[in-house]
Every structure is written in C-alpha cells, then in structure tokens.
PDB file of C-alpha atoms and ligand atoms in Angstrom:
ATOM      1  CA  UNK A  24      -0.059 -18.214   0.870  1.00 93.00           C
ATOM      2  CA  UNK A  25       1.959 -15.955   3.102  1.00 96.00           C
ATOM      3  CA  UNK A  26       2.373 -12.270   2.915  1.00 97.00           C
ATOM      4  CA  UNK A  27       5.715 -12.428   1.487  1.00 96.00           C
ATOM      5  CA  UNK A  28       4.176 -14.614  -1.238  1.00 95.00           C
ATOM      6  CA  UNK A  29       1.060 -12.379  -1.259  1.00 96.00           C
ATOM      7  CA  UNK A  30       3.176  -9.397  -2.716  1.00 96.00           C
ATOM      8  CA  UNK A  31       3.941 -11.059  -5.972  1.00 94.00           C
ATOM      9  CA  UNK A  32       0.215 -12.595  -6.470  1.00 94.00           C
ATOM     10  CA  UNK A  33      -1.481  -8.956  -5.828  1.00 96.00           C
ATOM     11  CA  UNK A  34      -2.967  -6.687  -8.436  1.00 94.00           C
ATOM     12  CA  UNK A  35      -5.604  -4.112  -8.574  1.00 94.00           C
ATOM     13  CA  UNK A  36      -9.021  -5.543  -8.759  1.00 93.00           C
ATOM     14  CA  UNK A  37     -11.939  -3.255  -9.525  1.00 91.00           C
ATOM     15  CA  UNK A  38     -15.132  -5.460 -10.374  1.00 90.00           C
ATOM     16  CA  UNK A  39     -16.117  -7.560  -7.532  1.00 93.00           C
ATOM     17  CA  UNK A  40     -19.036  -9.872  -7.461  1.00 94.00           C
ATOM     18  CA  UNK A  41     -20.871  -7.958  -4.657  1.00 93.00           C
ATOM     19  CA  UNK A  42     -20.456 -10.999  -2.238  1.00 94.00           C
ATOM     20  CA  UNK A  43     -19.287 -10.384   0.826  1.00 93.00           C
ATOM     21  CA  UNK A  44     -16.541 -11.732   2.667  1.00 94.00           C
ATOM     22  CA  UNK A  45     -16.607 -14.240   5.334  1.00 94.00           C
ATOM     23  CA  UNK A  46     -16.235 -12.621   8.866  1.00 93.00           C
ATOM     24  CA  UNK A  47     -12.970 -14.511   9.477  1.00 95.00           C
ATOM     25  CA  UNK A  48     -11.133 -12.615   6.959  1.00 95.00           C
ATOM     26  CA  UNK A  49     -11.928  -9.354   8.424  1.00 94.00           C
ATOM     27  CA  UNK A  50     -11.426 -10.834  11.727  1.00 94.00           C
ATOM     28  CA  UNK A  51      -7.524 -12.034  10.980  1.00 94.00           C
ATOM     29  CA  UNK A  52      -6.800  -8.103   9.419  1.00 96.00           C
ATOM     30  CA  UNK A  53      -4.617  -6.447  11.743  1.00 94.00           C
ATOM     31  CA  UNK A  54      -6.335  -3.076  12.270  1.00 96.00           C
ATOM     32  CA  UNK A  55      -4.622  -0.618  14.396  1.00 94.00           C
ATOM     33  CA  UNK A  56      -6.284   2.228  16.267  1.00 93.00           C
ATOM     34  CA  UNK A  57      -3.824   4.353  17.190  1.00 86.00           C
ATOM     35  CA  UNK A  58      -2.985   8.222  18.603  1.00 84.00           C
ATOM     36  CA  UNK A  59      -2.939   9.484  15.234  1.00 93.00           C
ATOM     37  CA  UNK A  60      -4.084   7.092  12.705  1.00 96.00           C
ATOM     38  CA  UNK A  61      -6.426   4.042  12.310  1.00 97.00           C
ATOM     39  CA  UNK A  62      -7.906   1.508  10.060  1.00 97.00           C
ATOM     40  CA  UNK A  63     -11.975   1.331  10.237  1.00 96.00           C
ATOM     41  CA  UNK A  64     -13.856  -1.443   7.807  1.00 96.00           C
ATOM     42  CA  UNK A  65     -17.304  -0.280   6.365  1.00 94.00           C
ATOM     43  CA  UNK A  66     -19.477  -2.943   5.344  1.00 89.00           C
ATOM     44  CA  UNK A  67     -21.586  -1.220   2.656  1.00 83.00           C
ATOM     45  CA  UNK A  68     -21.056  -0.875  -1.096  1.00 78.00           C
ATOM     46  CA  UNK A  69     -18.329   1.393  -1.944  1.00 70.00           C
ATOM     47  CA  UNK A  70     -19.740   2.220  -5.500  1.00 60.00           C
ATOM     48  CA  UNK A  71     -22.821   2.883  -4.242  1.00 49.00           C
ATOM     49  CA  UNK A  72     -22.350   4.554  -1.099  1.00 47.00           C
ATOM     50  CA  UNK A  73     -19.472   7.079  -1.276  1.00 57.00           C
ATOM     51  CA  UNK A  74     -18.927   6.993  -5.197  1.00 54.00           C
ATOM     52  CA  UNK A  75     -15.859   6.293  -6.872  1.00 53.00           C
ATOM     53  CA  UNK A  76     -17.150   7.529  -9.887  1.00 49.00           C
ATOM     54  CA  UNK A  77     -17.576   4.187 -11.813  1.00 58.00           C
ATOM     55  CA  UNK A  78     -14.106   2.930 -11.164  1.00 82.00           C
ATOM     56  CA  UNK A  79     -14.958   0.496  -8.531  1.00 88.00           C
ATOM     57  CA  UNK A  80     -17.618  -2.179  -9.385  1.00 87.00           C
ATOM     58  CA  UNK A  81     -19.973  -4.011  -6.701  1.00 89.00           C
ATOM     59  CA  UNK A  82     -17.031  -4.329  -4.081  1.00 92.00           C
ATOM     60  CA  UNK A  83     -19.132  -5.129  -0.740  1.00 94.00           C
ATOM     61  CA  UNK A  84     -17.060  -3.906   1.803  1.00 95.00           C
ATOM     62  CA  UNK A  85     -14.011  -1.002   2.479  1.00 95.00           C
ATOM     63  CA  UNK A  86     -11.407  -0.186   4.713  1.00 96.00           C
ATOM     64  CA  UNK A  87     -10.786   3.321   5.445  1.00 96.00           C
ATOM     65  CA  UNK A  88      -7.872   5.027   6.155  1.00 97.00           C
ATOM     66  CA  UNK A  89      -8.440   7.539   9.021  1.00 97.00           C
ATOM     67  CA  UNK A  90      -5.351   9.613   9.813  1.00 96.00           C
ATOM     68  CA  UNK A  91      -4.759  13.016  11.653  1.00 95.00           C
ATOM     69  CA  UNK A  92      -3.745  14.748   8.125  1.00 92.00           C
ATOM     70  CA  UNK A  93      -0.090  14.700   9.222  1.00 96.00           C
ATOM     71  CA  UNK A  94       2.522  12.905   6.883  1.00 97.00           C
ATOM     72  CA  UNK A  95       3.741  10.642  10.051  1.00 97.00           C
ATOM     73  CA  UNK A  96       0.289   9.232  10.085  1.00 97.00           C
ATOM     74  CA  UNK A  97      -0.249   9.088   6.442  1.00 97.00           C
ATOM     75  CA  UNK A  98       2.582   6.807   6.380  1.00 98.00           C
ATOM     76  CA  UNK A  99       2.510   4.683   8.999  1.00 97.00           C
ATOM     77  CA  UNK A 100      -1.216   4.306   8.324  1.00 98.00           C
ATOM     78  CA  UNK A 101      -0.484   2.987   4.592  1.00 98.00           C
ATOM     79  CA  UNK A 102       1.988   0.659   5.732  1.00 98.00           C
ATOM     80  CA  UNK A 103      -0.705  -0.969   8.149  1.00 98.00           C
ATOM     81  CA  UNK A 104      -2.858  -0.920   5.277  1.00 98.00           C
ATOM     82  CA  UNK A 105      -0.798  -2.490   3.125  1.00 98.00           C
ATOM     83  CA  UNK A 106      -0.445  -5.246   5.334  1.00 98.00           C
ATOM     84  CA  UNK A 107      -4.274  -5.596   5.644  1.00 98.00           C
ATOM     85  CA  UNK A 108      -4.110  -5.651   1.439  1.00 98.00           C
ATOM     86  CA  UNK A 109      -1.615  -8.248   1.486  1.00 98.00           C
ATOM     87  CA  UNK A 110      -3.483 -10.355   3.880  1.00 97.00           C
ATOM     88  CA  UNK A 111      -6.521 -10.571   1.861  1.00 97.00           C
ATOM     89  CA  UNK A 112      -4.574 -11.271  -0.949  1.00 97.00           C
ATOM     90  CA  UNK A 113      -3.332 -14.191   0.963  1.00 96.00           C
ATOM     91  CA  UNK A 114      -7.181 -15.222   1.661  1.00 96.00           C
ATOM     92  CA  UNK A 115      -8.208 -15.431  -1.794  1.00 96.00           C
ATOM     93  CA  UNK A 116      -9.491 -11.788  -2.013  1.00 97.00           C
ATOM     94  CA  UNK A 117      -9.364  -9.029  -4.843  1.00 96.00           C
ATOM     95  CA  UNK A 118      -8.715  -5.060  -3.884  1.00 96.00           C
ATOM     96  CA  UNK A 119      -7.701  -1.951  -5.072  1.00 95.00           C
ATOM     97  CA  UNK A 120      -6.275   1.397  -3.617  1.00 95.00           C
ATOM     98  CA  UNK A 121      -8.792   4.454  -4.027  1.00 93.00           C
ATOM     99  CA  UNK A 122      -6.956   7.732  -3.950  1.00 90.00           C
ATOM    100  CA  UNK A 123      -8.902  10.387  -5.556  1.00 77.00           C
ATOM    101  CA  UNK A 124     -12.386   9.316  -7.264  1.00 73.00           C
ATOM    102  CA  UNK A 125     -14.209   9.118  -3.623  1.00 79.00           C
ATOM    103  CA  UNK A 126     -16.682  11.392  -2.021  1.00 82.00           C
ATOM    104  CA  UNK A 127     -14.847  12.744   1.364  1.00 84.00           C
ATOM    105  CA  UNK A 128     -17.764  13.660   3.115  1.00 86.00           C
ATOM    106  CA  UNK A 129     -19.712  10.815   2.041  1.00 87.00           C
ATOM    107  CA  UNK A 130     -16.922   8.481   3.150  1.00 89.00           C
ATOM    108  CA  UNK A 131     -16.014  10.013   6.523  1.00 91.00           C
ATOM    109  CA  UNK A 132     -19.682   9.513   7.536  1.00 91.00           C
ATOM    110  CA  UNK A 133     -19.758   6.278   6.621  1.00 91.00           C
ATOM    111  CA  UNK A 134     -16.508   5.573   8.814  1.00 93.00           C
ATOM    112  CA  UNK A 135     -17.736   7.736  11.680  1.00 94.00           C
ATOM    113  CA  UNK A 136     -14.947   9.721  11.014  1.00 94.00           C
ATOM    114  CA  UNK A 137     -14.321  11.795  14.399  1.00 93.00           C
ATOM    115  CA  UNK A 138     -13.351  15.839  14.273  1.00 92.00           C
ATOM    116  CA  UNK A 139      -9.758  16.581  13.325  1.00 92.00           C
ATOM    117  CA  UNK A 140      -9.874  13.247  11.399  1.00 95.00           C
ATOM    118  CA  UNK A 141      -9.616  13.092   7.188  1.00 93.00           C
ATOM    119  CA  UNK A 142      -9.440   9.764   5.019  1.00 95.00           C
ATOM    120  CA  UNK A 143      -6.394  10.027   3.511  1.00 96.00           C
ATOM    121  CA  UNK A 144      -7.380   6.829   0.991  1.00 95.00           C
ATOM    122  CA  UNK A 145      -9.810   4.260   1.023  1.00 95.00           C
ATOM    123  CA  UNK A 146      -9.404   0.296  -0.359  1.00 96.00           C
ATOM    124  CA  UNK A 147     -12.284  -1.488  -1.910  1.00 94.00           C
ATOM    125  CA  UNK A 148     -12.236  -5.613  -1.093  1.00 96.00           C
ATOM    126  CA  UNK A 149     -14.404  -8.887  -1.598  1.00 96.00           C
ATOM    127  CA  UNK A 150     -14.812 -11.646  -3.929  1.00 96.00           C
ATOM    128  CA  UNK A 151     -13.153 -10.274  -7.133  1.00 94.00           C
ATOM    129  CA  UNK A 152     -15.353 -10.680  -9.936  1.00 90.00           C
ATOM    130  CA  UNK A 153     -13.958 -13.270 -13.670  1.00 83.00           C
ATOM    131  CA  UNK A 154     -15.359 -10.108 -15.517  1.00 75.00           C
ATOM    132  CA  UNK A 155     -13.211  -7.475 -16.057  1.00 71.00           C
ATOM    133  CA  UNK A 156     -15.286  -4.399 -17.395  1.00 70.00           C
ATOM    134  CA  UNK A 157     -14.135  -2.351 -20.196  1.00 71.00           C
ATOM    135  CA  UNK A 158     -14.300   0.447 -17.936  1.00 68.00           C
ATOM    136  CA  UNK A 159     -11.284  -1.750 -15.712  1.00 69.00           C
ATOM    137  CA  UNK A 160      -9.843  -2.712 -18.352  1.00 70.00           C
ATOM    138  CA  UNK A 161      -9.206   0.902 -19.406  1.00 70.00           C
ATOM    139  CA  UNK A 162      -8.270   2.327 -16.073  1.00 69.00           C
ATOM    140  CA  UNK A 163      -5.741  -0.467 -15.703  1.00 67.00           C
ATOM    141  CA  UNK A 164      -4.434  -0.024 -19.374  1.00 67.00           C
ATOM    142  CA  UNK A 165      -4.342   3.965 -18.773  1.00 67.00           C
ATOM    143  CA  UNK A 166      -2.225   3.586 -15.531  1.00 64.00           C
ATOM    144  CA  UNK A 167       0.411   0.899 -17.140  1.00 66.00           C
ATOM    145  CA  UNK A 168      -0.587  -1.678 -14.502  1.00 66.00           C
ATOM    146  CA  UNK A 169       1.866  -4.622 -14.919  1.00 74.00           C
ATOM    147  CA  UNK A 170       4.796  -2.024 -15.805  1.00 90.00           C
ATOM    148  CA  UNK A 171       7.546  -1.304 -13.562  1.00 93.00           C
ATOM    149  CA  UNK A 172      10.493   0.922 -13.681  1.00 95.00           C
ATOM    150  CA  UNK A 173      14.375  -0.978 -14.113  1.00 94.00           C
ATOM    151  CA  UNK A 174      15.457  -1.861 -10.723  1.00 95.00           C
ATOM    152  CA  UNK A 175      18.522   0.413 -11.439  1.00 95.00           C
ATOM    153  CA  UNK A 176      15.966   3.575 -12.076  1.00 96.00           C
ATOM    154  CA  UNK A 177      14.750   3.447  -8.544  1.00 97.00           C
ATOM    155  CA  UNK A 178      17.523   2.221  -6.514  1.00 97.00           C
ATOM    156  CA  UNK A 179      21.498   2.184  -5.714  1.00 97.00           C
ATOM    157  CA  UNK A 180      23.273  -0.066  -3.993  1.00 96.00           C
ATOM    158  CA  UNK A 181      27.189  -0.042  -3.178  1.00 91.00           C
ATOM    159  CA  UNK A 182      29.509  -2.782  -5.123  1.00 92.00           C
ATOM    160  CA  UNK A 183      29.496  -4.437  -1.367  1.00 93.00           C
ATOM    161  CA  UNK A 184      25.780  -4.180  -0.224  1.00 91.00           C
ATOM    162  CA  UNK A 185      24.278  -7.289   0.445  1.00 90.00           C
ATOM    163  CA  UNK A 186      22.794  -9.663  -2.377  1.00 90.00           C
ATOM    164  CA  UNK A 187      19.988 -10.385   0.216  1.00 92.00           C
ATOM    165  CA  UNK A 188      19.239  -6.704  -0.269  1.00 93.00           C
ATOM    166  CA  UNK A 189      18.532  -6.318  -3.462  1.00 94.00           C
ATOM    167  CA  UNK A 190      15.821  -9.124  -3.214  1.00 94.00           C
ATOM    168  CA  UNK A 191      14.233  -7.445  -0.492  1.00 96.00           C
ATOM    169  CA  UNK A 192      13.886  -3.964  -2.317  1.00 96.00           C
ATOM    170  CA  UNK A 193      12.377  -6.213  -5.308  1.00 95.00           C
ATOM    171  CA  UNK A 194       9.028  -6.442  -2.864  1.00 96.00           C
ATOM    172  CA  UNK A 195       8.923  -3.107  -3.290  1.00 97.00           C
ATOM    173  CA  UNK A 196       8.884  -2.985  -6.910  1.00 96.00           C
ATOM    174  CA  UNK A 197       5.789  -4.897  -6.483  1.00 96.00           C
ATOM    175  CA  UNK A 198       4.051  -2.594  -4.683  1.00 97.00           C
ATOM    176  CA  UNK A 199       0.712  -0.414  -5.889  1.00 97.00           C
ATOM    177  CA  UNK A 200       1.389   2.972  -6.255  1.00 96.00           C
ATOM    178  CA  UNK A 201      -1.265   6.087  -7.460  1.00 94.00           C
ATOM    179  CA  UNK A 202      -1.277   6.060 -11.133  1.00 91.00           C
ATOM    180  CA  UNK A 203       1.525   3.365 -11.153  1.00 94.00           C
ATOM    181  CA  UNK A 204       3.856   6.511 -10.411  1.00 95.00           C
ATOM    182  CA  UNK A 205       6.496   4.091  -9.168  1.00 97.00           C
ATOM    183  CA  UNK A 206       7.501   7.092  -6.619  1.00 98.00           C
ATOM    184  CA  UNK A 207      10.165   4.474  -4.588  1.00 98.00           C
ATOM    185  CA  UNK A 208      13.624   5.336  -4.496  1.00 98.00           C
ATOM    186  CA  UNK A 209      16.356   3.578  -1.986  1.00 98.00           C
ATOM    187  CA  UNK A 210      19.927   3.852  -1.673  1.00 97.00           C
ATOM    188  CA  UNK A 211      21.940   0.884  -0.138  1.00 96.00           C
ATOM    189  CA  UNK A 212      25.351   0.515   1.779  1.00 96.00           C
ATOM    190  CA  UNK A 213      27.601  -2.064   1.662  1.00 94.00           C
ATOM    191  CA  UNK A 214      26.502  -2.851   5.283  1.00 94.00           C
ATOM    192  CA  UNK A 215      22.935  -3.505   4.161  1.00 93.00           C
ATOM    193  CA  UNK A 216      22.045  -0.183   5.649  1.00 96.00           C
ATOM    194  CA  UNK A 217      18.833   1.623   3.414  1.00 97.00           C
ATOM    195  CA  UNK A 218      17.772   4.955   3.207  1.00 98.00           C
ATOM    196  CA  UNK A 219      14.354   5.694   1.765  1.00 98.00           C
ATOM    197  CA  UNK A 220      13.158   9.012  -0.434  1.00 98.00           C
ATOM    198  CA  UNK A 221      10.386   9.192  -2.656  1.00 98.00           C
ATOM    199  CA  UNK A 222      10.759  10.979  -6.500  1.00 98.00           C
ATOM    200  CA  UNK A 223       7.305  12.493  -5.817  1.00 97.00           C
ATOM    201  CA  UNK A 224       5.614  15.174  -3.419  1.00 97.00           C
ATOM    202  CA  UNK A 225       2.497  15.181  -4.056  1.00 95.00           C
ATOM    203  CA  UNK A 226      -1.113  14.080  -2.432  1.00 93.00           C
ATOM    204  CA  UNK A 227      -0.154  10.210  -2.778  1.00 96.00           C
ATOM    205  CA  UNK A 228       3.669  10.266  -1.944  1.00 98.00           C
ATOM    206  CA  UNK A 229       2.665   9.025   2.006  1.00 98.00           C
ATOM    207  CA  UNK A 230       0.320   6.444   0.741  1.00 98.00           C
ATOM    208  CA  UNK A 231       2.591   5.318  -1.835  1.00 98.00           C
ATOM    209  CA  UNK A 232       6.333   5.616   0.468  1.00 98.00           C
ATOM    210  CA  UNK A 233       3.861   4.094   3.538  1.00 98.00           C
ATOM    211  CA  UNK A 234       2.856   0.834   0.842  1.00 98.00           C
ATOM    212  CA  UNK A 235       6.724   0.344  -0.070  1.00 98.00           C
ATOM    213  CA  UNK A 236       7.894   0.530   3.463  1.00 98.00           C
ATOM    214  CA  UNK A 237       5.322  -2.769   4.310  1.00 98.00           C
ATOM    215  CA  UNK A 238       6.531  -4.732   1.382  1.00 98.00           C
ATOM    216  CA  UNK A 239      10.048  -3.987   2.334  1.00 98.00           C
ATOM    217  CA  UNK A 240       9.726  -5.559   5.673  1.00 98.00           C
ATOM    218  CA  UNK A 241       7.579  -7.927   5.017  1.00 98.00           C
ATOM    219  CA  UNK A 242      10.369  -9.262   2.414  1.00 97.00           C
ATOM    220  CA  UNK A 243      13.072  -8.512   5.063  1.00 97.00           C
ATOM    221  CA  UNK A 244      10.780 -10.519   7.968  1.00 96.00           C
ATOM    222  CA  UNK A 245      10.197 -13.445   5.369  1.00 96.00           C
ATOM    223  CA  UNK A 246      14.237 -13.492   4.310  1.00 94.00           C
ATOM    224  CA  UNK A 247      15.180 -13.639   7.630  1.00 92.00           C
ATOM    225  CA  UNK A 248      17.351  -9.706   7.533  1.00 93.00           C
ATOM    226  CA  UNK A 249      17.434  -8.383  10.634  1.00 94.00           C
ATOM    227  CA  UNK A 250      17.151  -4.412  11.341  1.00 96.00           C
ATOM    228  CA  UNK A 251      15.329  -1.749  12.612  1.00 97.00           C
ATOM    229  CA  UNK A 252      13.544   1.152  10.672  1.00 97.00           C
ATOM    230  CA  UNK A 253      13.505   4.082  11.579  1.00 98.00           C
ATOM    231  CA  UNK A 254      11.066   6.944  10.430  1.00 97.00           C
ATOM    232  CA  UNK A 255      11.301  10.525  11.320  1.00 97.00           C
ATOM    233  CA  UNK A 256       8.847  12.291  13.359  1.00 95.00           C
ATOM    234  CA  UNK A 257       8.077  14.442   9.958  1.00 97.00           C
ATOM    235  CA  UNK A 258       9.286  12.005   6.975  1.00 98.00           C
ATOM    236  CA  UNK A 259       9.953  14.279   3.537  1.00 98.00           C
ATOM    237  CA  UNK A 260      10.203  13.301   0.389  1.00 98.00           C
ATOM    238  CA  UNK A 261      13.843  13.346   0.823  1.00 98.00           C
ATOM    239  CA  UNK A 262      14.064  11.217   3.903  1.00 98.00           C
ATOM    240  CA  UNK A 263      11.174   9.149   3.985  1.00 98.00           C
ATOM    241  CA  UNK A 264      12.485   6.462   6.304  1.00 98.00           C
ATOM    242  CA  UNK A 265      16.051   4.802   7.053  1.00 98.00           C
ATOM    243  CA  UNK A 266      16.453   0.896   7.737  1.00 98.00           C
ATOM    244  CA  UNK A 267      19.140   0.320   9.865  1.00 97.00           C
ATOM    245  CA  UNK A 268      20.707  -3.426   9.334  1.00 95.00           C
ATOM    246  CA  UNK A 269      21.633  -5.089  12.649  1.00 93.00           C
ATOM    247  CA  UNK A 270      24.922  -6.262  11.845  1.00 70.00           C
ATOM    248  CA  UNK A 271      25.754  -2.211  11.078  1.00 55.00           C
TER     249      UNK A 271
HETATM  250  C1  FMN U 320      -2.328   5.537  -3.033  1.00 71.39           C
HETATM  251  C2  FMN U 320      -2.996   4.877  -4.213  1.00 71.39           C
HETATM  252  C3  FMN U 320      -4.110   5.449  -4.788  1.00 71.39           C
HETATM  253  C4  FMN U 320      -4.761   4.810  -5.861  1.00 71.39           C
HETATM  254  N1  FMN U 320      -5.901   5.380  -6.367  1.00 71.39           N
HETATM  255  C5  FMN U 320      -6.581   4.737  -7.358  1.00 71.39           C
HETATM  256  C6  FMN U 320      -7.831   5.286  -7.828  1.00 71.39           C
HETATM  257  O1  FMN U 320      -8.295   6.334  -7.353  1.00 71.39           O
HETATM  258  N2  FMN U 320      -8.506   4.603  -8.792  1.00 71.39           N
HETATM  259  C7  FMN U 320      -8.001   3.429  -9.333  1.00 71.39           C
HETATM  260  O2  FMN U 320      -8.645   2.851 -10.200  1.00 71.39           O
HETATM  261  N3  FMN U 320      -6.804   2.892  -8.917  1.00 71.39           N
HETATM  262  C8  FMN U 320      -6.106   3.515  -7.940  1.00 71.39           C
HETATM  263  N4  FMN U 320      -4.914   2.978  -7.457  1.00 71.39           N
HETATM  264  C9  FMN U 320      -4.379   1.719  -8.024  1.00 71.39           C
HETATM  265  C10 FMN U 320      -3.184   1.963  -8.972  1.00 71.39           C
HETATM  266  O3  FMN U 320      -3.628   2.472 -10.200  1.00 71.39           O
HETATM  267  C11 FMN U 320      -2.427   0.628  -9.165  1.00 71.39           C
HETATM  268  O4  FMN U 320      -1.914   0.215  -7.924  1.00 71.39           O
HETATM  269  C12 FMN U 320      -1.275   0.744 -10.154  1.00 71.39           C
HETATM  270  O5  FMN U 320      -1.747   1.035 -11.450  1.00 71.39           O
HETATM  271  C13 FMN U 320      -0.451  -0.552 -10.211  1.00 71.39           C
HETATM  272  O6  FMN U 320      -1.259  -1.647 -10.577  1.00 71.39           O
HETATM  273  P1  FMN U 320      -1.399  -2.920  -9.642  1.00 71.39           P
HETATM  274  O7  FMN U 320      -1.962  -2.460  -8.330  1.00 71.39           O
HETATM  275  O8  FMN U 320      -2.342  -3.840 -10.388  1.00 71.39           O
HETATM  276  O9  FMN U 320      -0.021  -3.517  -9.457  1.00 71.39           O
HETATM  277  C14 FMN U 320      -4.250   3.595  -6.403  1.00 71.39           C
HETATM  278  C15 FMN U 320      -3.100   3.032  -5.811  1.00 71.39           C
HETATM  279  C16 FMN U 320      -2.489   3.644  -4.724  1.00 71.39           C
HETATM  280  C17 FMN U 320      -1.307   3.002  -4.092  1.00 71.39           C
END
C-alpha cells in the first residue's frame, strides 16, 4: 500500500493489543527535527504513562508533536505527522490523533521536551487490537467518525478548474480532524490554482489545516499535478496556505 492509497484505508484506532511494533516501521517514519518543530517517538504506554483518560487502550508506543507554540510550526508539524500516520497505515498499523485528553506535563517529560517547547498533539500507534471497546465504540459514534461533509460544503471550484483537482481535494475529505469538525475549506481556479482557509479557529485548526495540507499533496504527488505550496510565515484561518499549479 502506498500513501496515496493509505488515505482511504485510515481510521481512528483506539484499542491496540499492547504489542509493539517492529523497529523497521519506526525506522522508515520520516521524522523531522527542525528550527521550530519536530517529531519525537516514545516507546512507553500512552494510557498508562501520560493518560488519555481511558480513550486510548494498550497502544505501546507514541509520537509526539513538539512545536515552538507558533501556528507556522503547528502546521507544518501536523503535516509531517500526517505523513508519519499515513505511513503506518501503509505498514499494517492502527492510530489515532490525541488532541485534548493527555497530561502536558506528563507527556513533555516523557518526550524530553526542551524549554520554550509545548506538544501541540500527540498520536497513539501499534498493532490495533479486533476488539473494539464500548468505550471506542462510543467515542467514535459521539464524534460521527465515517461522516463527512458534501464536497460542495467545503470547497469551490471555477466551471474551468481542473477535473484532476477535484480528486485531489477528495484526499482531503479523508482526512482526521478533532471531533470530526471537518474544518477544510478550498477554493479552486480554473488554472488549478488552490487557496486554503479553515471554517474553525480554535486549539485544533493547525493540527487539523496541517493534516489536510499532507493528504492534499500526497494526492497531488500520487496524480502526478505539479505545483508548489506556499504557506505564509503566520498562516490564519483565512489564509491557511495557497497551492500554486505549475502550468499557472
Ligand atoms: C487534531 C486532532 C485531535 C484529535 N483528538 C482526539 C482525542 O483527543 N481523542 C480521540 O478519541 N480522538 C481524537 N481525534 C480523532 C478524531 O475524533 C477522528 O479523526 C475523527 O472523528 C474522524 O474519524 P477517523 O479518524 O476515523 O476518520 C483527533 C483528531 C485530530 C485530527
């Protein structure tokens, strides 16, 4: 499975069998460590050791999401993320996106979190488990988890954009989001030109815009759409991110 193909096979997994996961699947994650942001994977048991108050079930292992608190690398760092999701996805593994329900302090120790540094998410992974808990089955149930909004509600294209375009911005639809919030909005031009806002502004709407970005050009690497995105030095909810199309 590629990544492309990884984006319609993920979905949230929250009970994991507590194995963990061969070395060589950590080892092909592209981790960046950056001015700014980076991606750091704890090997210890998130339920147990930074508590995601019950949500999370015997996942073995984490990756944590260490950013300088600025949007820039709140985004950028959730679009690297995404890609390690989608990767494990592609190796057989389960994961889910942890938001709110983990202990900070607990968390940032764990990572050897540095001064000036915050978590701005964490992602349980490993072996996902046949048993889905009521407890999952709830939390999935509460958040609408297979639901997505019309591809008209989140985004407009011009009469002349591209066909190719509208099956790229389908990756996005795809994509996890905090409390399936769906926050994604694009507008197209007929050159194939996109520019990026978010219907949210809230705690997540980095995370979330940062996820949708990745699927977007993971599609657009996969279907061969050649372009350039470019992201502001401080992306808003308004202007998140524009992709510029090569033939524009
Ligand atoms: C930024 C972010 C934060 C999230 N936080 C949580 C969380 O704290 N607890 C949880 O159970 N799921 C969390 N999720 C998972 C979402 O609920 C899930 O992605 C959404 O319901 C869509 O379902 P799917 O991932 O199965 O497609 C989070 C997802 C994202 C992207």
């Amino acid at each position: 499975m590629n990544l492309y193909e990884a984006i319609s096979a993920r979905h949230s997994v929250r009970t994991f069998t507590g194995q963990e996961p061969d070395r060589s699947i950590i080892e092909r994650l592209d981790l960046p460590d950056q001015d700014g942001y980076r991606i750091v994977v704890v090997n210890s048991s998130l339920s147990g050791s930074i508590g995601s108050y019950g949500v999370i079930k015997d996942a073995p292992a984490w990756l944590a999401l260490v950013c300088d608190g600025s949007d820039s690398s709140t985004l950028r760092c959730a679009m690297a993320a995404e890609r390690c999701v989608l990767s494990l996805t592609a190796q057989g593994l389960g994961s889910c996106w942890v938001g709110g329900t983990f202990n900070q302090s607990d968390a940032g120790k764990k990572a050897r979190i540095r001064e000036g540094e915050k978590i701005a998410a964490v992602i349980a992974f490993g072996h996902a488990s046949s048993h889905r808990r009521f407890l999952e089955r709830v939390t999935s149930a509460l958040a609408h988890s297979s639901k997505r909004k019309d591809f008209d509600e989140l985004f407009e294209l011009n009469k002349e954009t591209p066909a190719v375009c509208r099956t790229v911005l389908e990756a996005i639809r795809l994509a996890p989001s905090a409390v399936n919030s769906q926050p994604w909005r694009a507008k197209a031009d007929r050159y194939g030109n996109v520019t990026f806002s978010s219907a949210s502004d809230n705690t997540y709407t980095m995370l979330d815009m940062g996820i949708a970005l990745e699927h977007f050009i993971i599609a657009a690497e996969r279907l061969g759409i050649k372009g350039r995105l470019e992201i502001p030095d401080t992306p808003t909810p308004r202007l998140i991110a524009r992709w510029i199309a090569a033939s524009a």
